[in-house]
């Protein structure tokens, strides 16, 4: 098998590669942020008017710890009652599974073909 | 001005100094040594060395 | 040279490659432990408690132990492969030799992102801590956190730039102090020494599993945070005096330390802090161990845990700079990235260009993105990496069966750890999906795009045969 000789990369082309990578990285982090699709937020489903520790579902010990931390029933109201929403659709779950499986499949397939080339150059064809 | 304001300025100044140190040293090294020497590191040298010592 | 036992049963006659300046081999097993535990221990001081918010205190304990199983598998698998493939770049180099170039490129990026994001998260936390200290000492104004965030990154980059021995010795000292702080807090609040303040039963009453069982699944997302980064020990491979011995020892000692620290942390914090407060890492308990110390009423404990928290963030950021720069350097050396990054400093013997390059990247994230976002990015990159590991070990054992090459450490019960690891990864993907599905898809979209870029453009600059550097026989099946 003929030996593959990689081209020598110019300084400018090296710089361009770095810029491409950094742009993609920053994009992956900030695009979901800009589109406001990021993160899961908590919300209070059933607010309690004029809350007391009992109304917030706290027993005496729990209430004592909150008071030691400097909370009153009013200031602790949102902290105690807000909950995540874990509902999801089957469609979204399937999309995620397909994306993950497809990603690893693609990865292994491309890697395998490149790897065969490496091995045959390193160890010879037989 | 309170103490913490001075601490803030000190943090800015120290950051700049450390950054400058690295950048200056980087340029000194890059202009003193040739690129061939700097990027001569190769993976697997340890394995290669063990091999040499076994042969020798 | 005689204590280097990474030798193959069969050799291919490879000679030294002509390295004029390489990385310095100066580290021992204690440094490996400090690198692994140092990166992770911050997870006990902040961040793990989001798992409490996701499913309640019991869910966080279950997540802690399930994630503990996940990471025990990771540590065992990693120890075996890395005691054989000892090179800077760690899992990247493993992937290159075992799975293939594209996988290696992806793994390299997982590493750099997981660590750089974690470094940014640490710097943000350190900045916050300093503002708390300012308030505690009576400062009334609004402290500007930015100079402190920048200083943390600059100082640690400078330390890394100047040499690996000082860097990791520093890590060893501050990590040990932070670990002792957790032990002391446990001993003095649990009733073992003096009066205890634990009230688990009363605090859990009525809030055993606030979300039911799905909350336990959801908690797995942040359960990883108890241990995230322990696999970074492998990055030190080229700088350790005796990698085949020190790496498995340091890594496995590290995971044991963390299992202890994680369980003690859960026990102490959940016995003092109500779960709604503990579980909200933004509006509630930002630094749960520190908050527990505050409720203990002892000023000495408050200061000890305060310093523990600060040291843990510094140790973590420090280890992250070390690991991310090694991975970036290793990819540059193989021309997976521009060759310019593959340079070693002739005096300090560190990958200085990679260290400098990653400073502004870390700063962008530390100054420009919210903390939970940065943490999620880091966790996702880690998770993709852990999913790669079982594939890696299965292929490793298939291509080079036992006995065909010498292994410094052989992990037991293969393929059981690989299967367990893959299963827990699948569960964690689901947990991430419950809270951050969009980011997950955006992230994988990113990796698909850069993979195509690598396969169709970047890979042309890589020397095909020469990137396989281990003196191993030809893999079976090729």
PDB file of N, CA and C in Angstrom, chain C residues 294-353:
ATOM      1  N   UNK C 294     -22.507  26.924  58.609  1.00  0.00           N
ATOM      2  CA  UNK C 294     -23.136  28.124  59.174  1.00  0.00           C
ATOM      3  C   UNK C 294     -24.156  27.748  60.242  1.00  0.00           C
ATOM      4  N   UNK C 295     -24.948  26.680  59.983  1.00  0.00           N
ATOM      5  CA  UNK C 295     -25.967  26.283  60.948  1.00  0.00           C
ATOM      6  C   UNK C 295     -25.386  25.536  62.144  1.00  0.00           C
ATOM      7  N   UNK C 296     -24.099  25.145  62.066  1.00  0.00           N
ATOM      8  CA  UNK C 296     -23.497  24.439  63.197  1.00  0.00           C
ATOM      9  C   UNK C 296     -23.210  25.404  64.338  1.00  0.00           C
ATOM     10  N   UNK C 297     -23.160  26.688  64.032  1.00  0.00           N
ATOM     11  CA  UNK C 297     -22.944  27.677  65.079  1.00  0.00           C
ATOM     12  C   UNK C 297     -21.493  27.840  65.482  1.00  0.00           C
ATOM     13  N   UNK C 298     -20.577  27.129  64.819  1.00  0.00           N
ATOM     14  CA  UNK C 298     -19.157  27.242  65.183  1.00  0.00           C
ATOM     15  C   UNK C 298     -18.437  28.118  64.164  1.00  0.00           C
ATOM     16  N   UNK C 299     -17.809  29.204  64.659  1.00  0.00           N
ATOM     17  CA  UNK C 299     -17.091  30.093  63.742  1.00  0.00           C
ATOM     18  C   UNK C 299     -15.909  29.409  63.094  1.00  0.00           C
ATOM     19  N   UNK C 300     -15.238  28.540  63.855  1.00  0.00           N
ATOM     20  CA  UNK C 300     -14.080  27.840  63.304  1.00  0.00           C
ATOM     21  C   UNK C 300     -14.506  26.993  62.110  1.00  0.00           C
ATOM     22  N   UNK C 301     -15.647  26.286  62.255  1.00  0.00           N
ATOM     23  CA  UNK C 301     -16.132  25.451  61.145  1.00  0.00           C
ATOM     24  C   UNK C 301     -16.488  26.316  59.941  1.00  0.00           C
ATOM     25  N   UNK C 302     -17.119  27.471  60.193  1.00  0.00           N
ATOM     26  CA  UNK C 302     -17.505  28.339  59.078  1.00  0.00           C
ATOM     27  C   UNK C 302     -16.270  28.739  58.273  1.00  0.00           C
ATOM     28  N   UNK C 303     -15.205  29.168  58.958  1.00  0.00           N
ATOM     29  CA  UNK C 303     -14.000  29.577  58.226  1.00  0.00           C
ATOM     30  C   UNK C 303     -13.322  28.400  57.552  1.00  0.00           C
ATOM     31  N   UNK C 304     -13.276  27.257  58.242  1.00  0.00           N
ATOM     32  CA  UNK C 304     -12.629  26.075  57.670  1.00  0.00           C
ATOM     33  C   UNK C 304     -13.340  25.656  56.377  1.00  0.00           C
ATOM     34  N   UNK C 305     -14.682  25.602  56.441  1.00  0.00           N
ATOM     35  CA  UNK C 305     -15.439  25.168  55.268  1.00  0.00           C
ATOM     36  C   UNK C 305     -15.430  26.240  54.178  1.00  0.00           C
ATOM     37  N   UNK C 306     -15.353  27.497  54.600  1.00  0.00           N
ATOM     38  CA  UNK C 306     -15.224  28.570  53.611  1.00  0.00           C
ATOM     39  C   UNK C 306     -13.942  28.414  52.813  1.00  0.00           C
ATOM     40  N   UNK C 307     -12.829  28.195  53.518  1.00  0.00           N
ATOM     41  CA  UNK C 307     -11.558  27.970  52.815  1.00  0.00           C
ATOM     42  C   UNK C 307     -11.601  26.672  52.026  1.00  0.00           C
ATOM     43  N   UNK C 308     -12.248  25.650  52.601  1.00  0.00           N
ATOM     44  CA  UNK C 308     -12.380  24.386  51.889  1.00  0.00           C
ATOM     45  C   UNK C 308     -13.055  24.599  50.542  1.00  0.00           C
ATOM     46  N   UNK C 309     -14.129  25.388  50.540  1.00  0.00           N
ATOM     47  CA  UNK C 309     -14.852  25.647  49.293  1.00  0.00           C
ATOM     48  C   UNK C 309     -13.965  26.379  48.293  1.00  0.00           C
ATOM     49  N   UNK C 310     -13.269  27.412  48.771  1.00  0.00           N
ATOM     50  CA  UNK C 310     -12.401  28.170  47.874  1.00  0.00           C
ATOM     51  C   UNK C 310     -11.282  27.283  47.324  1.00  0.00           C
ATOM     52  N   UNK C 311     -10.650  26.489  48.197  1.00  0.00           N
ATOM     53  CA  UNK C 311      -9.563  25.618  47.751  1.00  0.00           C
ATOM     54  C   UNK C 311     -10.066  24.585  46.752  1.00  0.00           C
ATOM     55  N   UNK C 312     -11.281  24.059  47.006  1.00  0.00           N
ATOM     56  CA  UNK C 312     -11.814  23.049  46.094  1.00  0.00           C
ATOM     57  C   UNK C 312     -12.023  23.637  44.699  1.00  0.00           C
ATOM     58  N   UNK C 313     -12.533  24.880  44.630  1.00  0.00           N
ATOM     59  CA  UNK C 313     -12.734  25.471  43.303  1.00  0.00           C
ATOM     60  C   UNK C 313     -11.390  25.724  42.629  1.00  0.00           C
ATOM     61  N   UNK C 314     -10.398  26.175  43.399  1.00  0.00           N
ATOM     62  CA  UNK C 314      -9.085  26.430  42.795  1.00  0.00           C
ATOM     63  C   UNK C 314      -8.442  25.136  42.308  1.00  0.00           C
ATOM     64  N   UNK C 315      -8.524  24.096  43.145  1.00  0.00           N
ATOM     65  CA  UNK C 315      -7.916  22.816  42.761  1.00  0.00           C
ATOM     66  C   UNK C 315      -8.560  22.291  41.495  1.00  0.00           C
ATOM     67  N   UNK C 316      -9.877  22.455  41.415  1.00  0.00           N
ATOM     68  CA  UNK C 316     -10.584  21.943  40.255  1.00  0.00           C
ATOM     69  C   UNK C 316     -10.203  22.712  38.996  1.00  0.00           C
ATOM     70  N   UNK C 317     -10.231  24.028  39.073  1.00  0.00           N
ATOM     71  CA  UNK C 317      -9.868  24.832  37.902  1.00  0.00           C
ATOM     72  C   UNK C 317      -8.436  24.530  37.486  1.00  0.00           C
ATOM     73  N   UNK C 318      -7.567  24.348  38.458  1.00  0.00           N
ATOM     74  CA  UNK C 318      -6.168  24.057  38.187  1.00  0.00           C
ATOM     75  C   UNK C 318      -6.014  22.737  37.427  1.00  0.00           C
ATOM     76  N   UNK C 319      -6.674  21.698  37.934  1.00  0.00           N
ATOM     77  CA  UNK C 319      -6.616  20.409  37.261  1.00  0.00           C
ATOM     78  C   UNK C 319      -7.222  20.466  35.871  1.00  0.00           C
ATOM     79  N   UNK C 320      -8.281  21.251  35.723  1.00  0.00           N
ATOM     80  CA  UNK C 320      -8.935  21.371  34.423  1.00  0.00           C
ATOM     81  C   UNK C 320      -8.010  22.010  33.389  1.00  0.00           C
ATOM     82  N   UNK C 321      -7.281  23.048  33.805  1.00  0.00           N
ATOM     83  CA  UNK C 321      -6.346  23.683  32.869  1.00  0.00           C
ATOM     84  C   UNK C 321      -5.297  22.657  32.455  1.00  0.00           C
ATOM     85  N   UNK C 322      -4.810  21.906  33.432  1.00  0.00           N
ATOM     86  CA  UNK C 322      -3.817  20.877  33.152  1.00  0.00           C
ATOM     87  C   UNK C 322      -4.359  19.873  32.125  1.00  0.00           C
ATOM     88  N   UNK C 323      -5.549  19.355  32.372  1.00  0.00           N
ATOM     89  CA  UNK C 323      -6.089  18.294  31.515  1.00  0.00           C
ATOM     90  C   UNK C 323      -6.486  18.794  30.137  1.00  0.00           C
ATOM     91  N   UNK C 324      -7.190  19.933  30.099  1.00  0.00           N
ATOM     92  CA  UNK C 324      -7.650  20.448  28.808  1.00  0.00           C
ATOM     93  C   UNK C 324      -6.451  20.762  27.924  1.00  0.00           C
ATOM     94  N   UNK C 325      -5.389  21.334  28.514  1.00  0.00           N
ATOM     95  CA  UNK C 325      -4.247  21.700  27.676  1.00  0.00           C
ATOM     96  C   UNK C 325      -3.509  20.464  27.178  1.00  0.00           C
ATOM     97  N   UNK C 326      -3.469  19.393  28.002  1.00  0.00           N
ATOM     98  CA  UNK C 326      -2.814  18.151  27.532  1.00  0.00           C
ATOM     99  C   UNK C 326      -3.565  17.559  26.355  1.00  0.00           C
ATOM    100  N   UNK C 327      -4.906  17.531  26.454  1.00  0.00           N
ATOM    101  CA  UNK C 327      -5.707  16.949  25.375  1.00  0.00           C
ATOM    102  C   UNK C 327      -5.541  17.785  24.102  1.00  0.00           C
ATOM    103  N   UNK C 328      -5.567  19.116  24.253  1.00  0.00           N
ATOM    104  CA  UNK C 328      -5.442  20.008  23.093  1.00  0.00           C
ATOM    105  C   UNK C 328      -4.063  19.834  22.459  1.00  0.00           C
ATOM    106  N   UNK C 329      -3.046  19.750  23.322  1.00  0.00           N
ATOM    107  CA  UNK C 329      -1.662  19.554  22.881  1.00  0.00           C
ATOM    108  C   UNK C 329      -1.514  18.243  22.115  1.00  0.00           C
ATOM    109  N   UNK C 330      -2.085  17.164  22.669  1.00  0.00           N
ATOM    110  CA  UNK C 330      -1.940  15.855  22.032  1.00  0.00           C
ATOM    111  C   UNK C 330      -2.581  15.860  20.642  1.00  0.00           C
ATOM    112  N   UNK C 331      -3.715  16.556  20.516  1.00  0.00           N
ATOM    113  CA  UNK C 331      -4.361  16.601  19.202  1.00  0.00           C
ATOM    114  C   UNK C 331      -3.547  17.446  18.223  1.00  0.00           C
ATOM    115  N   UNK C 332      -2.917  18.510  18.729  1.00  0.00           N
ATOM    116  CA  UNK C 332      -2.072  19.330  17.868  1.00  0.00           C
ATOM    117  C   UNK C 332      -0.857  18.540  17.389  1.00  0.00           C
ATOM    118  N   UNK C 333      -0.285  17.745  18.296  1.00  0.00           N
ATOM    119  CA  UNK C 333       0.900  16.963  17.972  1.00  0.00           C
ATOM    120  C   UNK C 333       0.615  15.962  16.855  1.00  0.00           C
ATOM    121  N   UNK C 334      -0.586  15.433  16.821  1.00  0.00           N
ATOM    122  CA  UNK C 334      -0.979  14.485  15.765  1.00  0.00           C
ATOM    123  C   UNK C 334      -1.559  15.190  14.554  1.00  0.00           C
ATOM    124  N   UNK C 335      -1.610  16.522  14.583  1.00  0.00           N
ATOM    125  CA  UNK C 335      -2.192  17.354  13.514  1.00  0.00           C
ATOM    126  C   UNK C 335      -3.696  17.153  13.363  1.00  0.00           C
ATOM    127  N   UNK C 336      -4.359  16.630  14.399  1.00  0.00           N
ATOM    128  CA  UNK C 336      -5.821  16.633  14.403  1.00  0.00           C
ATOM    129  C   UNK C 336      -6.275  18.081  14.523  1.00  0.00           C
ATOM    130  N   UNK C 337      -5.434  18.876  15.171  1.00  0.00           N
ATOM    131  CA  UNK C 337      -5.625  20.315  15.250  1.00  0.00           C
ATOM    132  C   UNK C 337      -4.351  20.916  14.676  1.00  0.00           C
ATOM    133  N   UNK C 338      -4.351  22.225  14.366  1.00  0.00           N
ATOM    134  CA  UNK C 338      -3.133  22.820  13.814  1.00  0.00           C
ATOM    135  C   UNK C 338      -1.883  22.430  14.601  1.00  0.00           C
ATOM    136  N   UNK C 339      -0.830  22.060  13.849  1.00  0.00           N
ATOM    137  CA  UNK C 339       0.390  21.517  14.440  1.00  0.00           C
ATOM    138  C   UNK C 339       1.049  22.492  15.399  1.00  0.00           C
ATOM    139  N   UNK C 340       0.755  23.768  15.250  1.00  0.00           N
ATOM    140  CA  UNK C 340       1.331  24.824  16.076  1.00  0.00           C
ATOM    141  C   UNK C 340       1.108  24.562  17.569  1.00  0.00           C
ATOM    142  N   UNK C 341      -0.017  23.910  17.896  1.00  0.00           N
ATOM    143  CA  UNK C 341      -0.333  23.661  19.311  1.00  0.00           C
ATOM    144  C   UNK C 341       0.509  22.537  19.916  1.00  0.00           C
ATOM    145  N   UNK C 342       1.182  21.774  19.082  1.00  0.00           N
ATOM    146  CA  UNK C 342       1.927  20.631  19.593  1.00  0.00           C
ATOM    147  C   UNK C 342       3.301  20.988  20.126  1.00  0.00           C
ATOM    148  N   UNK C 343       3.487  22.230  20.577  1.00  0.00           N
ATOM    149  CA  UNK C 343       4.807  22.681  21.031  1.00  0.00           C
ATOM    150  C   UNK C 343       4.962  22.497  22.537  1.00  0.00           C
ATOM    151  N   UNK C 344       6.218  22.207  22.939  1.00  0.00           N
ATOM    152  CA  UNK C 344       6.530  22.083  24.365  1.00  0.00           C
ATOM    153  C   UNK C 344       7.513  23.181  24.733  1.00  0.00           C
ATOM    154  N   UNK C 345       7.301  23.798  25.889  1.00  0.00           N
ATOM    155  CA  UNK C 345       8.191  24.862  26.354  1.00  0.00           C
ATOM    156  C   UNK C 345       9.556  24.267  26.698  1.00  0.00           C
ATOM    157  N   UNK C 346      10.637  24.783  26.099  1.00  0.00           N
ATOM    158  CA  UNK C 346      11.941  24.141  26.307  1.00  0.00           C
ATOM    159  C   UNK C 346      12.459  24.244  27.736  1.00  0.00           C
ATOM    160  N   UNK C 347      12.053  25.257  28.494  1.00  0.00           N
ATOM    161  CA  UNK C 347      12.521  25.366  29.884  1.00  0.00           C
ATOM    162  C   UNK C 347      11.547  24.703  30.858  1.00  0.00           C
ATOM    163  N   UNK C 348      10.267  25.071  30.774  1.00  0.00           N
ATOM    164  CA  UNK C 348       9.280  24.580  31.747  1.00  0.00           C
ATOM    165  C   UNK C 348       8.710  23.221  31.369  1.00  0.00           C
ATOM    166  N   UNK C 349       8.922  22.825  30.119  1.00  0.00           N
ATOM    167  CA  UNK C 349       8.481  21.513  29.620  1.00  0.00           C
ATOM    168  C   UNK C 349       6.965  21.324  29.760  1.00  0.00           C
ATOM    169  N   UNK C 350       6.215  22.351  29.411  1.00  0.00           N
ATOM    170  CA  UNK C 350       4.760  22.267  29.434  1.00  0.00           C
ATOM    171  C   UNK C 350       4.229  22.597  28.036  1.00  0.00           C
ATOM    172  N   UNK C 351       3.005  22.152  27.707  1.00  0.00           N
ATOM    173  CA  UNK C 351       2.408  22.509  26.401  1.00  0.00           C
ATOM    174  C   UNK C 351       1.941  23.962  26.429  1.00  0.00           C
ATOM    175  N   UNK C 352       2.887  24.893  26.385  1.00  0.00           N
ATOM    176  CA  UNK C 352       2.588  26.287  26.711  1.00  0.00           C
ATOM    177  C   UNK C 352       1.626  26.961  25.749  1.00  0.00           C
ATOM    178  N   UNK C 353       1.693  26.626  24.456  1.00  0.00           N
ATOM    179  CA  UNK C 353       0.780  27.308  23.522  1.00  0.00           C
ATOM    180  C   UNK C 353      -0.670  26.888  23.768  1.00  0.00           C
TER     181      UNK C 353
END
